[in-house]
Coordinates of C-alpha atoms and ligand atoms in Angstrom, one line a residue:
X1 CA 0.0 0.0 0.0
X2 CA 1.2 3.1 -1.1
X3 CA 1.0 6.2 1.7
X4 CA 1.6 9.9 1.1
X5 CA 0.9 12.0 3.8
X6 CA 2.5 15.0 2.4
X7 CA 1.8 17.8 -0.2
X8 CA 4.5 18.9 -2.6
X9 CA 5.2 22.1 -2.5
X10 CA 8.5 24.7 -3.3
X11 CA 10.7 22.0 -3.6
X12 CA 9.7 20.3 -0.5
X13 CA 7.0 17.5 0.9
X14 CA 4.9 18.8 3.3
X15 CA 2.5 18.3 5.6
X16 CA -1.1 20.1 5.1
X17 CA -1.6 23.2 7.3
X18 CA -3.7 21.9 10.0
X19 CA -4.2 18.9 8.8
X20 CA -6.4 19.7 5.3
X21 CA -9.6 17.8 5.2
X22 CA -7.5 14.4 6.1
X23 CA -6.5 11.6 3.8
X24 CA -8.4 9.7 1.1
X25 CA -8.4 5.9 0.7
X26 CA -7.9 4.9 -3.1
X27 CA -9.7 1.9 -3.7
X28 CA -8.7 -0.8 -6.2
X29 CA -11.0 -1.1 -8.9
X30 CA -11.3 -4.5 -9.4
X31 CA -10.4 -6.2 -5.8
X32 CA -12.4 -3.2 -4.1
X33 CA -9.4 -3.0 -1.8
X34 CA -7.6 0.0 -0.6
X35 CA -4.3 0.4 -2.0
X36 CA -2.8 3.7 -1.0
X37 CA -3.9 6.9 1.2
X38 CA -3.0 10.2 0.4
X39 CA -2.7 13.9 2.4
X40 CA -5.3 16.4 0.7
X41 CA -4.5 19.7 0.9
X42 CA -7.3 23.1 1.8
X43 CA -7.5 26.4 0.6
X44 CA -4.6 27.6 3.3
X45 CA -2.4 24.8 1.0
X46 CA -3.5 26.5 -2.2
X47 CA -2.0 30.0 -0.9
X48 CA 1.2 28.3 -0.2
X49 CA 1.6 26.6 -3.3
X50 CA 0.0 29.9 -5.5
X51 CA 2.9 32.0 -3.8
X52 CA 6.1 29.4 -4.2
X53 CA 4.9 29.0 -7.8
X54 CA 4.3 32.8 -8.3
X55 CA 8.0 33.6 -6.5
X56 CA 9.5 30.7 -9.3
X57 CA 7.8 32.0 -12.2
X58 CA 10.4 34.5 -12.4
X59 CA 13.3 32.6 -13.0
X60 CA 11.8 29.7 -14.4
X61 CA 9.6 32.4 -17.3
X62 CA 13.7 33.8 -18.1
X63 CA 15.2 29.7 -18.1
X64 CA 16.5 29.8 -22.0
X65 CA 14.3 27.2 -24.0
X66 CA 17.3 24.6 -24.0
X67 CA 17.9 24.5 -20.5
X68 CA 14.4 24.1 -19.9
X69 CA 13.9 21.4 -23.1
X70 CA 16.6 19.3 -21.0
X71 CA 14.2 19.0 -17.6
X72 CA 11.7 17.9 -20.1
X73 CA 13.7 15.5 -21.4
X74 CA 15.0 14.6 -18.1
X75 CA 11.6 14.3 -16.5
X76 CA 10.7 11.9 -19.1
X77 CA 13.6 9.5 -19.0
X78 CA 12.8 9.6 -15.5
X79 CA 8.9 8.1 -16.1
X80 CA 10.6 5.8 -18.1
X81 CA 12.8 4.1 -15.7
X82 CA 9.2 3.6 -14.2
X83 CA 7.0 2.4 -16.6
X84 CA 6.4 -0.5 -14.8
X85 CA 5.3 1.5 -11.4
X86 CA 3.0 3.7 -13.6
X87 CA 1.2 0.9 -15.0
X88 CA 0.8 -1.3 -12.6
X89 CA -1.0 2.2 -10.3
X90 CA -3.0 3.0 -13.1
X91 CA -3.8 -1.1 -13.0
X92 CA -5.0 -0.4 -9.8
X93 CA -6.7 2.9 -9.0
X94 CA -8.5 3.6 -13.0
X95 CA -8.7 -0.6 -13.5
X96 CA -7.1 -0.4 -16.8
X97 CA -5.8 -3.7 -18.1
X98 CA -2.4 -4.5 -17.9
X99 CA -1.5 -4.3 -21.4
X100 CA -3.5 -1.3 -21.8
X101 CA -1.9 0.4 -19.0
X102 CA 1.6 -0.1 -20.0
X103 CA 0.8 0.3 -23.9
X104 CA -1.9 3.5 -23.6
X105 CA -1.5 4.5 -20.2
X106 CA 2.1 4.7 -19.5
X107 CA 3.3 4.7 -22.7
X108 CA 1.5 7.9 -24.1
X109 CA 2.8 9.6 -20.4
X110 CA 6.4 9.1 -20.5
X111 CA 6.8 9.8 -24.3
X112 CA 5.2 13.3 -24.9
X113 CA 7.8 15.2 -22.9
X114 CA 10.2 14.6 -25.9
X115 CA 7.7 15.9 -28.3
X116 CA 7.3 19.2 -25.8
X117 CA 11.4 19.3 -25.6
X118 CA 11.4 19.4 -29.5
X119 CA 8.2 21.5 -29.7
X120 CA 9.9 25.1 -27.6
X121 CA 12.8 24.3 -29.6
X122 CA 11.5 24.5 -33.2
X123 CA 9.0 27.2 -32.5
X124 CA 9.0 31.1 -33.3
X125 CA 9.2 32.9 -29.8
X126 CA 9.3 35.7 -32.1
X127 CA 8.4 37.6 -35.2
X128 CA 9.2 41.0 -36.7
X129 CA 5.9 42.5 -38.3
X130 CA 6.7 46.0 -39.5
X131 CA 8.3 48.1 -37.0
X132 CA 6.8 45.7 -34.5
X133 CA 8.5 42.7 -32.6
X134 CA 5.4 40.0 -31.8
X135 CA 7.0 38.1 -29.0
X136 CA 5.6 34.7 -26.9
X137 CA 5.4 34.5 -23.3
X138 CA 4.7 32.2 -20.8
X139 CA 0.8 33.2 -18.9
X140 CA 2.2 32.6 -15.4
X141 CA 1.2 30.7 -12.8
X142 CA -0.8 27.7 -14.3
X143 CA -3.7 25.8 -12.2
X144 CA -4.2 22.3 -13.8
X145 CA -7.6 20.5 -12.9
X146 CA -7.3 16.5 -13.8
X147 CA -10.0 13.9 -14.2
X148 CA -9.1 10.4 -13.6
X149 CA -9.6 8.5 -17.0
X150 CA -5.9 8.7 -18.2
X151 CA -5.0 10.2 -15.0
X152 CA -1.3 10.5 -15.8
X153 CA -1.4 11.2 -19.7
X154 CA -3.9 14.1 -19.0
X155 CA -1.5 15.7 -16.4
X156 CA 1.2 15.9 -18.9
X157 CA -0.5 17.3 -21.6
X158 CA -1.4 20.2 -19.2
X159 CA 2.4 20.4 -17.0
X160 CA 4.4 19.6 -20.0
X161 CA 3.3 22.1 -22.7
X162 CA 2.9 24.5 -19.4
X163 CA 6.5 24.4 -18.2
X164 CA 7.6 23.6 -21.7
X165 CA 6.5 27.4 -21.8
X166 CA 8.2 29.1 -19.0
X167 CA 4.9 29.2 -17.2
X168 CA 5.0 27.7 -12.8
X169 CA 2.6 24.8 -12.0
X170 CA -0.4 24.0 -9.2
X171 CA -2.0 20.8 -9.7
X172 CA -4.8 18.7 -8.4
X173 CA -5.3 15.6 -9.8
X174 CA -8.2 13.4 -9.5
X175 CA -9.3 12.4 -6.0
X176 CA -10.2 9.0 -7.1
X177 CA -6.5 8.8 -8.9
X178 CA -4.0 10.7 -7.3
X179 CA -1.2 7.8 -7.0
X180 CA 0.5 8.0 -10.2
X181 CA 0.6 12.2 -9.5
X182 CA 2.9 10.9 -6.8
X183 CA 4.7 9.1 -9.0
X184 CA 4.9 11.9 -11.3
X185 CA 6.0 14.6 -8.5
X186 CA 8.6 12.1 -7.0
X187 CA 10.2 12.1 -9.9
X188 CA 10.2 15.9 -10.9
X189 CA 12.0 16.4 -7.5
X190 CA 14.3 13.8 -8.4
X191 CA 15.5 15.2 -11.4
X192 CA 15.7 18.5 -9.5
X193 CA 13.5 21.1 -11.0
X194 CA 13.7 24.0 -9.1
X195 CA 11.7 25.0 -6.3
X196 CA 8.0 26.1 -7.1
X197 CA 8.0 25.7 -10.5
X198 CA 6.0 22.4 -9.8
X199 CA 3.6 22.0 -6.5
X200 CA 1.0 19.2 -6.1
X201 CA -2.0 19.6 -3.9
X202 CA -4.3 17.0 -4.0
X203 CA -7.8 17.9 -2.7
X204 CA -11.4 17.8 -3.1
X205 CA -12.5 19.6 -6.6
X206 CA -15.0 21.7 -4.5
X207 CA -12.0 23.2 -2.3
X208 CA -8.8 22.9 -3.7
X209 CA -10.2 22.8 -7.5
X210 CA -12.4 26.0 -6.4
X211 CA -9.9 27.5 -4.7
X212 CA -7.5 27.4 -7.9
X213 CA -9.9 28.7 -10.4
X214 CA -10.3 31.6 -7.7
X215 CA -7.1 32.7 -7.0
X216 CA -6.2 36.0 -7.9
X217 CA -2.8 35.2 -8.0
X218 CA -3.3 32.3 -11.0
X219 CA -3.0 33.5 -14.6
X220 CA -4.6 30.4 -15.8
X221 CA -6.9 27.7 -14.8
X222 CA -6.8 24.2 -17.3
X223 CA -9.4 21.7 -16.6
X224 CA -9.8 18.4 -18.0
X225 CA -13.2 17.0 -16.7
X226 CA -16.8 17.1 -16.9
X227 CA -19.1 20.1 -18.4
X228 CA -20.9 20.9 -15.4
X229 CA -17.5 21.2 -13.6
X230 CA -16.2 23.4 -16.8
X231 CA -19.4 25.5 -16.0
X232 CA -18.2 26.1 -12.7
X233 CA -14.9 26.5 -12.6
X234 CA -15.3 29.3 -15.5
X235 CA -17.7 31.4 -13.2
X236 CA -15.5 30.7 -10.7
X237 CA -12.4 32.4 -12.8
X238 CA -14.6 35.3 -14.1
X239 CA -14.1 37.7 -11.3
X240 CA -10.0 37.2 -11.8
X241 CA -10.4 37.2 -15.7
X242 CA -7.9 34.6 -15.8
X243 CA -7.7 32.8 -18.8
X244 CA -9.8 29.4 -18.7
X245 CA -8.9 26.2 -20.9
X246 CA -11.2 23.6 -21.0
X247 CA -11.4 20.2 -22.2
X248 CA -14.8 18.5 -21.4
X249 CA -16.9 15.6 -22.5
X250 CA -18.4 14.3 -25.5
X251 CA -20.8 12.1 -27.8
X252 CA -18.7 11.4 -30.4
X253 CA -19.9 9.9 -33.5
X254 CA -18.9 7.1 -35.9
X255 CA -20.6 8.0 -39.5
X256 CA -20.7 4.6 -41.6
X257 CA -21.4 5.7 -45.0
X258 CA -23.2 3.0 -47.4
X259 CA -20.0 2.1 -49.1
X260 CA -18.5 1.1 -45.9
X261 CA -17.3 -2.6 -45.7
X262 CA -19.1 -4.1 -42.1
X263 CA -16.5 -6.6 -41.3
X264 CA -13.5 -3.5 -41.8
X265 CA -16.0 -1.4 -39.8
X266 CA -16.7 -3.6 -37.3
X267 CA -13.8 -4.1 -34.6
X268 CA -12.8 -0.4 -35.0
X269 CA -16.2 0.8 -34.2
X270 CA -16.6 -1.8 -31.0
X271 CA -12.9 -0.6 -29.8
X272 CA -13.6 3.0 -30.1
X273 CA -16.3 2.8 -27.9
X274 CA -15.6 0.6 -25.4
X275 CA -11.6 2.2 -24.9
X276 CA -10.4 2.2 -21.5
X277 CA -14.0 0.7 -20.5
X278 CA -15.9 3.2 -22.6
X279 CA -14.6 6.1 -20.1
X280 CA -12.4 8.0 -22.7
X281 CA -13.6 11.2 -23.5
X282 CA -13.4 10.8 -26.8
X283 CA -14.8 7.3 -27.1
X284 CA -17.2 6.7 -30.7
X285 CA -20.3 5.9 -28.3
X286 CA -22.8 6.6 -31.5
X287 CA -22.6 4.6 -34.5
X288 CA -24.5 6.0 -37.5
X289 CA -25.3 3.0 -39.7
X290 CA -27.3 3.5 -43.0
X291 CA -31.0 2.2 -43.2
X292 CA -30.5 0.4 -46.4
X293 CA -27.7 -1.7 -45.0
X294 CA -28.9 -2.2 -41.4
X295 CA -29.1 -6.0 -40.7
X296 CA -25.6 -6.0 -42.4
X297 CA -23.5 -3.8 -39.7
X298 CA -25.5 -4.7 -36.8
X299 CA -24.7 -7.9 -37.4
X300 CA -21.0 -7.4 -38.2
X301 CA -21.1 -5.3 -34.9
X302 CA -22.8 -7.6 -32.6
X303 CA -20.5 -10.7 -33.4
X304 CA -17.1 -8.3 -32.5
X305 CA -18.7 -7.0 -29.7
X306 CA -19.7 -10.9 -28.3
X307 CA -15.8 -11.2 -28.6
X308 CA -15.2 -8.8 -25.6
X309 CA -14.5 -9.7 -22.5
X310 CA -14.2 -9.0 -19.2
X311 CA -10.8 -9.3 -17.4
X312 CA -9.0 -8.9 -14.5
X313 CA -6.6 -5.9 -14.7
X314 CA -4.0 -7.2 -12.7
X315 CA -3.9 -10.6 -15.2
X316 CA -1.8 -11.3 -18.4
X317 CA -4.4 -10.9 -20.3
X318 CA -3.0 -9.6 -23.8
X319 CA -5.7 -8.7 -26.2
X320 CA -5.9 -5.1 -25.3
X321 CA -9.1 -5.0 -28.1
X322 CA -11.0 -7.6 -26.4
X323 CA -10.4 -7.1 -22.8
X324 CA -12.1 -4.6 -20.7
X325 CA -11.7 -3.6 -16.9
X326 CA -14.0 -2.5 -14.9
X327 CA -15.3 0.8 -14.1
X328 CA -13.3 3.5 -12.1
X329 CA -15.6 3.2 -9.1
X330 CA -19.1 1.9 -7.5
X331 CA -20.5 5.3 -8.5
X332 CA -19.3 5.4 -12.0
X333 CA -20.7 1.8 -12.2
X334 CA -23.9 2.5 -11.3
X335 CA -23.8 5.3 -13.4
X336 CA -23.3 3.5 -16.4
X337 CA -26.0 0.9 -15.1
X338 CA -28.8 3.5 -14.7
X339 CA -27.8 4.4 -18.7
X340 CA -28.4 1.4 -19.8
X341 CA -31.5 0.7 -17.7
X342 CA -32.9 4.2 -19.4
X343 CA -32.4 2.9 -22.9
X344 CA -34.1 0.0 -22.0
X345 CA -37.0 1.7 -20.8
X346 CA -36.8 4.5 -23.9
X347 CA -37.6 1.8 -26.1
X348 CA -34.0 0.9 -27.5
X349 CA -33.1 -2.5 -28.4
X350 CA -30.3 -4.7 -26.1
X351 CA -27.9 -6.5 -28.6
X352 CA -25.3 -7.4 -26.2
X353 CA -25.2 -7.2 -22.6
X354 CA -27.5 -5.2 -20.1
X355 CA -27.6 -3.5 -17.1
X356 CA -27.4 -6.7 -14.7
X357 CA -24.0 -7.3 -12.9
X358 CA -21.7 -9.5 -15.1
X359 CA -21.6 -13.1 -14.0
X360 CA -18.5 -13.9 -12.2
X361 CA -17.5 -10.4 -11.6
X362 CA -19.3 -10.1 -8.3
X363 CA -16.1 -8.5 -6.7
X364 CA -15.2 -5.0 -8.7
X365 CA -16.9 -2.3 -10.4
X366 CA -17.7 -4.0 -13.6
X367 CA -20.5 -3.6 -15.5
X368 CA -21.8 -5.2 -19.1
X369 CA -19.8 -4.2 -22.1
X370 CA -23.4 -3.0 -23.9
X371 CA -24.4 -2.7 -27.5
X372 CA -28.0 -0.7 -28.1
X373 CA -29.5 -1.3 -31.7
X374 CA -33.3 1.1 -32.7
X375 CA -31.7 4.1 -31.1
X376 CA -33.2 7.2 -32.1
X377 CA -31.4 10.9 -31.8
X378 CA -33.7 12.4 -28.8
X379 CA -32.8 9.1 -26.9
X380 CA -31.0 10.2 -23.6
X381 CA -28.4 7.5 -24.6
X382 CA -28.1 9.2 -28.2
X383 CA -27.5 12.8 -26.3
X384 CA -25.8 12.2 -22.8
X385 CA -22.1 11.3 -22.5
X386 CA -22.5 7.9 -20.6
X387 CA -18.7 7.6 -20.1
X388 CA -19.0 3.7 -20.0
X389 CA -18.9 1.0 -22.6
X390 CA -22.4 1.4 -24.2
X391 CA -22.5 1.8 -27.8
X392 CA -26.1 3.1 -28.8
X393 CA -26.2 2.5 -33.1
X394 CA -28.6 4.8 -35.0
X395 CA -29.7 4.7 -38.5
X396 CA -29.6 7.1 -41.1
X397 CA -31.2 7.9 -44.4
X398 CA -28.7 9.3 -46.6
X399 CA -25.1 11.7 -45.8
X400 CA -27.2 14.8 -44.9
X401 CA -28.9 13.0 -42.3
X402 CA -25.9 11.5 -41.3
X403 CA -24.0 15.0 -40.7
X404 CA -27.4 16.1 -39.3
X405 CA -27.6 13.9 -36.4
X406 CA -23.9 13.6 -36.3
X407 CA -23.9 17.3 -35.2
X408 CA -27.2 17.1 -32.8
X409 CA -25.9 17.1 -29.7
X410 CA -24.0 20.1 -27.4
X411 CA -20.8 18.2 -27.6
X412 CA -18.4 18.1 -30.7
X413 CA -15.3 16.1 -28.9
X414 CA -14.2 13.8 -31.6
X415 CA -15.5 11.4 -34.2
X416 CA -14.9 9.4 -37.4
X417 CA -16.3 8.4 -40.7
X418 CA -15.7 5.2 -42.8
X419 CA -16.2 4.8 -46.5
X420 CA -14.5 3.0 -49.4
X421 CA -13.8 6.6 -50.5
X422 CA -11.1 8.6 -48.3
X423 CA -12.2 11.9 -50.6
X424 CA -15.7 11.1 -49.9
X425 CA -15.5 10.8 -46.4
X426 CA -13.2 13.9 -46.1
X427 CA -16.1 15.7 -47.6
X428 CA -18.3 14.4 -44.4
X429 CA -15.6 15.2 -41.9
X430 CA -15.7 18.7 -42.9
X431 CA -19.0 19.3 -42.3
X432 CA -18.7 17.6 -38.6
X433 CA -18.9 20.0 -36.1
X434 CA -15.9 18.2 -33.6
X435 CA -12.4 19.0 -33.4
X436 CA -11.3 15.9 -34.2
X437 CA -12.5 13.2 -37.5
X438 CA -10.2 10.1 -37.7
X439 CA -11.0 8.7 -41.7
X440 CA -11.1 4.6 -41.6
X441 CA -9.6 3.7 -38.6
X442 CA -6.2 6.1 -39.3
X443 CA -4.3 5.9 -36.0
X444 CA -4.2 8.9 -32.9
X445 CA -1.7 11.4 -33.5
X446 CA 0.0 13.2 -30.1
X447 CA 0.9 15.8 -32.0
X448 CA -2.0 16.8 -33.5
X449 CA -4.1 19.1 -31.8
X450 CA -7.3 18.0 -29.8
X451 CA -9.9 19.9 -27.9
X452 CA -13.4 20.4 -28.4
X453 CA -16.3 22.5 -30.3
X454 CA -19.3 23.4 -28.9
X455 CA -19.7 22.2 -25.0
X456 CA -16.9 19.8 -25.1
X457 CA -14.7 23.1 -24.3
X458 CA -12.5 25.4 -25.7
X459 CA -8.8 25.0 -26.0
X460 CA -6.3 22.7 -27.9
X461 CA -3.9 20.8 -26.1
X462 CA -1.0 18.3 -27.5
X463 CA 1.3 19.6 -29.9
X464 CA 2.3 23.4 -30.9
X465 CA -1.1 24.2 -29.9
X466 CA -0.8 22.5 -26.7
X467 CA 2.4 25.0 -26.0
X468 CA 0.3 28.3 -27.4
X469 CA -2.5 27.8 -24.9
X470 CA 0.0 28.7 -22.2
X471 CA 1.8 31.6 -24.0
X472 CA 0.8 35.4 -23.8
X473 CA 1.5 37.9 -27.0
X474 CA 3.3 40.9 -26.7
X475 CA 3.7 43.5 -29.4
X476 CA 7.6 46.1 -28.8
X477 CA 6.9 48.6 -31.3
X478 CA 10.5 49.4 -32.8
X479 CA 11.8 53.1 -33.3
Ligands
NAD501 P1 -15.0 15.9 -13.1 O1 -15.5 17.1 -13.8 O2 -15.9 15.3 -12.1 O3 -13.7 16.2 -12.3 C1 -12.5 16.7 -13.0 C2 -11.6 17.4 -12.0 O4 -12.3 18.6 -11.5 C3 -11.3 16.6 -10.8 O5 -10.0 16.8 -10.4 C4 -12.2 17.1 -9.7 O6 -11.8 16.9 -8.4 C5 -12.2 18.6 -10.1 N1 -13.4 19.3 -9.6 C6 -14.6 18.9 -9.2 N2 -15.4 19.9 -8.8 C7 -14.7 21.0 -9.0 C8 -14.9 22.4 -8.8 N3 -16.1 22.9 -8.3 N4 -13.9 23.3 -9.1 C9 -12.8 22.9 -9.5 N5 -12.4 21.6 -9.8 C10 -13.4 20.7 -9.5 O7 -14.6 14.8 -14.2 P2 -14.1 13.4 -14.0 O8 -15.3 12.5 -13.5 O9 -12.9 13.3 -13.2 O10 -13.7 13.0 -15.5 C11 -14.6 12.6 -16.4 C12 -15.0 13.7 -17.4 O11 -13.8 14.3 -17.9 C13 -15.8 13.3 -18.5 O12 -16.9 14.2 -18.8 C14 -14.8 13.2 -19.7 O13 -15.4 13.3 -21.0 C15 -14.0 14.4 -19.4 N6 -12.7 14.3 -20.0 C16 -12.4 15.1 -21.1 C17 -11.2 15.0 -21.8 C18 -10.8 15.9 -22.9 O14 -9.6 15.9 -23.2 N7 -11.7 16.6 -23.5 C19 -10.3 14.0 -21.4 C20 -10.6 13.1 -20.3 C21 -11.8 13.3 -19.6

C-alpha cells in the first residue's frame, strides 16, 4: 500500500496546514481493496503553493528554452525508468488492463515530454511584423484541474506544454487517482527542477479545484473533466479574468457511410467505444449505420462486440481489443447501469449485454460491455455522455442526415467516418462540427491538436497548440 501523507510544495514534501480535510483511501477497482492513502491539501495549502509558484515563475519564465527542453527531457527519462510502477498504479486505482496500462496508459505519459522538448525548440518565440517585434510569453502561474480517466497522460498534456512554456505549476489531480501524480511529482524532484515551478496539492475539486480557479494570483486555470465542472470553474475564474482552458466531455460519432465494408467497420467501431471501459472522452459511443444496410452492420457489430471480455486488470491478459476492466468506481458503475436501464426503458433494443451485474464479476466495479441497436437521436443514450462501454447504433437515411444527427448534440469532442472513398469521407468530416475526424480507422496522432467544439470546451492541447495555450502575445513597437 502506497501512503503519502504530504503535499508537494517549493521544492519540499509537506504536511497540510492543520491537517487539510484528512487523507483519502484509493480503492482498487477490481479487488475493491484499498491500496494507498493520500494527504489532501485546503485552501490555506493553495495559498502556499500559489505564492512558491508565483516567487518561481520569475526565474523559471527567463530559463533559456534549451535548459528548460533538457528538464523535459530529463523528466521523461525519469517516467521511463518507471514504466512498470505507472502501469501497474493506473492497473489499480482507473482498472485499466495491464497491457493497456503499460501500452496507452504509461506509454503515451512518459513519451510526450520529448515531443514538448522538441516543440519550444523549433518554435517562433518571435516575429518582426513592421516596426513591430510580436513576441511569446509564458501566462504565469498555471492551475491544472485533472479527471481520472488517463490520470497520468492528462497531467502531462497540461504540466508539459505548461513548463515547456516558462509558465509555474499548481496541480490537483483526481481524487479517485491521485497515485501515479505521486509518481509523477517524486520524480520531478528527483530530477531537481527548481523549487515552485511544480507544486502538487491534492484535494477535493469543491475546495482545492475552487480555490484554484479563484485565486487571484493564477493567470490560468486548465481543466480536464466534466461540463458541469467546466461551467463552474469558469464562473468561478470570471471575477480574476484569468484565462480558462477547457477540455470537457463528449458524444462522439462514428458515421458509416453506405460504401463502408461491415466486417473492416466492425472491430474499430466496438474498440472505439468501449476504450479504456468506454470512459475515454473521446470514445465513438454513437454509430450511424445507413437504413439500407442495417441487418448488415449490426450484425458485423454484434459478433465483435460478443468477442469482448471482461478481465482482470492485474492478469496477463493480452488482447488489449477484447479485454475490458471494470469501471473506475461503484459510483461510476452504477452510473453506467442506470444508462443502460434508461435505454431500455426509452424503447432501445439490447444486442449485447444489459444492465445486470456480469456473471462472475461479483467483486469489482464491472459492469456489461453493452451494444443498443433502434436508437433514435432524442434518446438520452443518443445525447448524454455515458462515459461507460455502451454503444447506442442509429440509423440514417442518406449523408445529410448522417452530418445532421452527427452534429445534434451540445458536444463536438471527436469522431470518425468510414467509406471506401477517403475523398468522400473527407467531404463528411468537414461538415462535422468536432475537433477531431479520424477517416477509416487512421491511428491517434499526439501531436495533432485536440480539444473540443461546442460544449466539449475550448482549448487545444498536445502539440504546438498545446504550447500556445499557455503563452501570452506581446507587441515592442520598434523606433
Ligand atoms: P469531473 O469534472 O468530475 O472532475 C474533473 C476534476 O475537476 C477533478 O480533479 C475534480 O476533483 C475537479 N473538480 C470537481 N469539482 C470542482 C470544482 N467545483 N472546481 C474545480 N475543480 C473541481 O470529471 P471526472 O469525472 O474526473 O472525469 C470525467 C470527465 O472528464 C468526462 O466528462 C470526460 O469526458 C472528461 N474528459 C475530457 C477529456 C478531454 O480531453 N476533453 C479527457 C478526459 C476526460
Amino acid at each position: 500500500m502506497k501512503v503519502c501523507d504530504k503535499l508537494y510544495i517549493d521544492g519540499q514534501w509537506v504536511a497540510p496546514l492543520d491537517g487539510g480535510p484528512g487523507p483519502i483511501d484509493v480503492i482498487d477497482s477490481s479487488t475493491e481493496e484499498v491500496i494507498g492513502r493520500v494527504a489532501q491539501g485546503s485552501v490555506k495549502d493553495v495559498d502556499v503553493a500559489v505564492a512558491a509558484a508565483r516567487a518561481a515563475f520569475e526565474t523559471w519564465s527567463q530559463t533559456p528554452v534549451d535548459v528548460r527542453a533538457k528538464y523535459l527531457r530529463d523528466i521523461g527519462a525519469a517516467l521511463t525508468a518507471r514504466f512498470s510502477d505507472i502501469a501497474s498504479v493506473i492497473q489499480g486505482e482507473v482498472g485499466s488492463p495491464k497491457a493497456f496500462a503499460e501500452m496507452v496508459q504509461a506509454g503515451l505519459s512518459v513519451g510526450d515530454w520529448e515531443n514538448y522538448a522538441s516543440v519550444i525548440e523549433n518554435f517562433e518565440w518571435e516575429e518582426q511584423l513592421g516596426n513591430s517585434l510580436v513576441v511569446r510569453e509564458p501566462i504565469g502561474v498555471v492551475g491544472a484541474i485533472t479527471p481520472w480517466n488517463y490520470p497520468l497522460y492528462l497531467i502531462v498534456c497540461k504540466v508539459g506544454p505548461a513548463l515547456a512554456a516558462g509558465c509555474t505549476v499548481v496541480l490537483k489531480p483526481a481524487s479517485l487517482t491521485p497515485l501515479n501524480a505521486i509518481l509523477l511529482t517524486e520524480v520531478i524532484d528527483e530530477v531537481g527542477l527548481p523549487a515552485g515551478v511544480f507544486n502538487l496539492v491534492p484535494g477535493p475539486g469543491g475546495e482545492v479545484g475552487e480555490a484554484l480557479a479563484k485565486h487571484p494570483d493564477i493567470d490560468m486555470v486548465s481543466l480536464t473533466g466534466s461540463g458541469p465542472v467546466g461551467a463552474q470553474v469558469s464562473k468561478d475564474a470570471a471575477d480574476t479574468v484569468k484565462r480558462v482552458g477547457l477540455e470537457l466531455g463528449g458524444k462522439s460519432a462514428n458515421v458509416v457511410l453506405d460504401d463502408a465494408d461491415p466486417q473492416a467497420v466492425a472491430m474499430g467501431a466496438v474498440f472505439s467505444c468501449f476504450l479504456n471501459s468506454g470512459q475515454t472522452c473521446s470514445a465513438l459511443t454513437r454509430l450511424l449505420i445507413p437504413r439500407s444496410r442495417e441487418q448488415e452492420f449490426l450484425d458485423a457489430i454484434v459478433e465483435e462486440a460478443s468477442k469482448v471480455k471482461l478481465v482482470d486488470p492485474h492478469a496477463d491478459e493480452p488482447d488489449i481489443f477484447h479485454s475490458l476492466g471494470p469501471m473506475v468506481s461503484r459510483q461510476q458503475a452504477e452510473t453506467v447501469r442506470n444508462y443502460i436501464q434508461k435505454g431500455i426503458d426509452e424503447g432501445a433494443k439490447v444486442l449485447v449485454g444489459g444492465p445486470e451485474q456480469p456473471e462472475g464479476f461479483e467483486k469489482g466495479y464491472y459492469v456489461k460491455p453493452t451494444v443498443f441497436a433502434g436508437v433514435t437521436p432524442d434518446m438520452t443514450i443518443a445525447q448524454e455522455e455515458i462515459f461507460g462501454p455502451v454503444l447506442s447504433v442509429l440509423t440514417y437515411e442518406d449523408d445529410d442526415d448522417a452530418v445532421r444527427i452527427a452534429n445534434g448534440t451540445v458536444f463536438g469532442l471527436s469522431g470518425a467516418v468510414q467509406s471506401a472513398d477517403v475523398e468522400r469521407a473527407k467531404r463528411v468530416a468537414l461538415r462535422m462540427r468536432t475537433g477531431q475526424v479520424d477517416i477509416n480507422g487512421a491511428p491517434f496522432n499526439t501531436q495533432a491538436p485536440f480539444g473540443g467544439y461546442k460544449q466539449s470546451g475550448n482549448t487545444r492541447e498536445r502539440g504546438r497548440w498545446g504550447l500556445e495555450e499557455f503563452l501570452e502575445t506581446k507587441s515592442i513597437q520598434l523606433p
